């Protein structure tokens, strides 16, 4: 996604921003890849984007977002209330 988006990944913040954009604008495959990376790396600073994926209209992406949140929570990340981001 970063290559298609013309984004560089020189810093951790830039990489997080690319993950957020992939979840917002990427293809379904790119969204699933972003969620997988977030889950594997324990990147918890992108909760709003994960919640958007969770409450979106694609069941496969919804499930992947749920599993990502579950893994982050089980690793000790504090899962914010979805109401904080306009959900629920």
Coordinates of N, CA and C in Angstrom, one line a residue:
X1 N 0.8 -1.2 0.0 CA 0.0 0.0 0.0 C 0.9 1.3 0.0
X2 N 1.9 1.2 0.8 CA 2.8 2.4 0.9 C 3.4 2.8 -0.5
X3 N 3.8 1.8 -1.3 CA 4.3 2.1 -2.6 C 3.2 2.8 -3.5
X4 N 2.0 2.2 -3.5 CA 0.9 2.8 -4.3 C 0.5 4.2 -3.8
X5 N 0.7 4.4 -2.5 CA 0.3 5.6 -1.9 C 1.4 6.7 -2.0
X6 N 2.5 6.3 -2.5 CA 3.6 7.2 -2.6 C 4.2 7.6 -1.2
X7 N 4.0 6.8 -0.2 CA 4.5 7.2 1.1 C 5.8 6.5 1.5
X8 N 6.6 7.2 2.2 CA 7.8 6.7 2.7 C 7.6 6.1 4.1
X9 N 8.5 5.2 4.6 CA 8.3 4.6 5.9 C 9.6 4.9 6.7
X10 N 10.0 6.1 6.7 CA 11.3 6.4 7.3 C 11.2 6.5 8.9
X11 N 10.0 6.7 9.4 CA 9.9 6.8 10.9 C 8.7 5.9 11.3
X12 N 8.7 5.6 12.6 CA 7.6 4.8 13.2 C 6.3 5.5 13.0
X13 N 6.3 6.8 13.2 CA 5.0 7.6 13.0 C 4.5 7.5 11.5
X14 N 5.5 7.6 10.6 CA 5.1 7.5 9.2 C 4.5 6.2 8.9
X15 N 5.1 5.1 9.4 CA 4.6 3.8 9.2 C 3.2 3.6 9.8
X16 N 2.9 4.2 10.9 CA 1.6 4.1 11.5 C 0.6 4.8 10.7
X17 N 1.0 6.0 10.1 CA 0.1 6.8 9.3 C -0.3 6.0 8.0
X18 N 0.7 5.2 7.5 CA 0.4 4.4 6.3 C -0.5 3.3 6.6
X19 N -0.4 2.7 7.8 CA -1.3 1.6 8.2 C -2.7 2.2 8.4
X20 N -2.9 3.4 8.9 CA -4.2 4.0 9.1 C -4.8 4.3 7.7
X21 N -4.0 4.8 6.8 CA -4.5 5.1 5.4 C -4.9 3.8 4.7
X22 N -4.1 2.7 4.9 CA -4.4 1.4 4.3 C -5.7 0.9 4.8
X23 N -6.0 1.1 6.1 CA -7.3 0.7 6.7 C -8.4 1.5 6.2
X24 N -8.2 2.8 5.9 CA -9.2 3.7 5.4 C -9.5 3.6 3.9
X25 N -8.4 3.5 3.2 CA -8.5 3.6 1.7 C -8.1 2.4 0.9
X26 N -7.4 1.5 1.5 CA -6.8 0.3 0.8 C -7.9 -0.6 0.3
X27 N -7.4 -1.6 -0.5 CA -8.2 -2.7 -1.0 C -8.5 -3.6 0.2
X28 N -9.4 -4.5 0.0 CA -9.7 -5.4 1.1 C -8.5 -6.2 1.5
X29 N -7.7 -6.6 0.5 CA -6.5 -7.4 0.8 C -5.5 -6.5 1.5
X30 N -5.4 -5.2 1.2 CA -4.5 -4.3 1.9 C -4.9 -4.1 3.3
X31 N -6.2 -4.0 3.5 CA -6.8 -3.8 4.9 C -6.5 -5.0 5.7
X32 N -6.7 -6.2 5.2 CA -6.4 -7.4 5.9 C -4.9 -7.5 6.2
X33 N -4.0 -7.1 5.3 CA -2.6 -7.1 5.6 C -2.2 -6.1 6.7
X34 N -2.9 -4.9 6.6 CA -2.6 -3.9 7.7 C -3.0 -4.5 9.0
X35 N -4.2 -5.1 9.1 CA -4.7 -5.6 10.4 C -3.8 -6.7 10.9
X36 N -3.3 -7.5 10.0 CA -2.4 -8.6 10.4 C -1.1 -8.1 10.9
X37 N -0.5 -7.0 10.3 CA 0.7 -6.4 10.8 C 0.5 -5.7 12.1
X38 N -0.6 -5.0 12.3 CA -1.0 -4.4 13.6 C -1.0 -5.4 14.7
X39 N -1.7 -6.5 14.4 CA -1.8 -7.6 15.4 C -0.5 -8.2 15.7
X40 N 0.3 -8.5 14.7 CA 1.6 -9.2 15.0 C 2.6 -8.3 15.7
X41 N 2.6 -7.0 15.3 CA 3.6 -6.1 15.9 C 3.0 -5.4 17.2
X42 N 1.8 -5.6 17.5 CA 1.2 -5.0 18.7 C 1.1 -3.5 18.6
X43 N 0.7 -3.0 17.5 CA 0.6 -1.5 17.3 C -0.8 -1.1 17.7
X44 N -0.8 -0.5 18.9 CA -2.1 -0.2 19.5 C -2.5 1.3 19.3
X45 N -1.6 2.1 18.7 CA -1.9 3.5 18.6 C -2.9 3.8 17.4
X46 N -3.4 2.9 16.8 CA -4.3 3.1 15.6 C -5.7 2.6 15.9
X47 N -6.2 2.7 17.2 CA -7.5 2.1 17.5 C -8.6 2.7 16.7
X48 N -8.7 4.0 16.4 CA -9.8 4.5 15.7 C -10.0 3.8 14.3
X49 N -8.8 3.6 13.6 CA -8.9 2.9 12.3 C -9.3 1.5 12.4
X50 N -8.9 0.8 13.5 CA -9.3 -0.6 13.7 C -10.8 -0.6 14.0
X51 N -11.3 0.3 14.8 CA -12.7 0.3 15.0 C -13.5 0.6 13.8
X52 N -13.0 1.5 12.9 CA -13.7 1.7 11.6 C -13.8 0.4 10.8
X53 N -12.7 -0.3 10.9 CA -12.7 -1.6 10.1 C -13.7 -2.6 10.8
X54 N -13.7 -2.6 12.1 CA -14.6 -3.5 12.9 C -16.1 -3.2 12.6
X55 N -16.4 -2.0 12.4 CA -17.8 -1.6 12.2 C -18.2 -1.4 10.7
X56 N -17.3 -1.8 9.8 CA -17.5 -1.6 8.4 C -18.5 -2.6 7.8
X57 N -18.6 -2.7 6.5 CA -19.6 -3.5 5.9 C -19.0 -4.8 5.3
X58 N -17.8 -5.1 5.5 CA -17.2 -6.4 5.0 C -17.0 -7.3 6.2
X59 N -17.7 -8.4 6.2 CA -17.6 -9.4 7.3 C -16.2 -9.9 7.6
X60 N -15.5 -10.2 6.5 CA -14.1 -10.7 6.6 C -13.2 -9.7 7.3
X61 N -13.3 -8.4 7.0 CA -12.5 -7.4 7.6 C -13.0 -7.1 9.0
X62 N -14.3 -7.2 9.2 CA -14.9 -7.1 10.6 C -14.2 -8.1 11.5
X63 N -14.2 -9.3 11.0 CA -13.7 -10.4 11.8 C -12.2 -10.2 12.1
X64 N -11.4 -9.8 11.1 CA -10.0 -9.6 11.3 C -9.8 -8.4 12.3
X65 N -10.6 -7.4 12.2 CA -10.4 -6.3 13.1 C -10.7 -6.7 14.5
X66 N -11.8 -7.5 14.7 CA -12.1 -8.1 16.0 C -11.0 -8.9 16.6
X67 N -10.4 -9.8 15.8 CA -9.3 -10.6 16.2 C -8.1 -9.7 16.6
X68 N -7.9 -8.7 15.8 CA -6.8 -7.8 16.1 C -7.0 -7.1 17.5
X69 N -8.2 -6.6 17.7 CA -8.5 -6.0 19.0 C -8.3 -7.0 20.1
X70 N -8.8 -8.3 19.9 CA -8.7 -9.3 20.9 C -7.2 -9.6 21.3
X71 N -6.4 -9.7 20.2 CA -4.9 -10.0 20.5 C -4.3 -8.8 21.2
X72 N -4.6 -7.6 20.8 CA -4.0 -6.4 21.4 C -4.4 -6.4 22.9
X73 N -5.7 -6.6 23.1 CA -6.2 -6.6 24.5 C -5.6 -7.7 25.4
X74 N -5.4 -8.9 24.8 CA -4.8 -10.0 25.5 C -3.3 -9.7 25.8
X75 N -2.7 -8.9 25.0 CA -1.3 -8.5 25.2 C -1.1 -7.4 26.2
X76 N -2.3 -6.8 26.7 CA -2.2 -5.8 27.7 C -2.6 -4.4 27.3
X77 N -2.9 -4.2 26.0 CA -3.3 -2.9 25.5 C -4.6 -2.6 26.1
X78 N -4.8 -1.3 26.5 CA -6.1 -0.9 27.0 C -7.0 -0.5 25.8
X79 N -8.1 -1.3 25.6 CA -9.0 -1.0 24.4 C -9.9 0.1 24.8
X80 N -9.9 1.2 24.0 CA -10.8 2.3 24.4 C -12.3 2.0 24.1
X81 N -13.1 2.7 24.7 CA -14.5 2.6 24.5 C -14.9 3.1 23.1
X82 N -15.5 2.2 22.3 CA -15.9 2.6 20.9 C -16.7 3.9 20.8
X83 N -17.5 4.2 21.9 CA -18.3 5.4 21.9 C -17.4 6.7 21.8
X84 N -16.2 6.6 22.3 CA -15.2 7.7 22.3 C -15.0 8.1 20.8
X85 N -15.2 7.2 19.9 CA -14.9 7.4 18.5 C -16.2 7.5 17.6
X86 N -17.3 7.5 18.3 CA -18.6 7.7 17.6 C -19.2 6.3 17.2
X87 N -18.8 5.2 17.9 CA -19.4 3.9 17.6 C -20.2 3.5 18.8
X88 N -21.2 2.7 18.6 CA -22.0 2.1 19.7 C -23.0 3.0 20.2

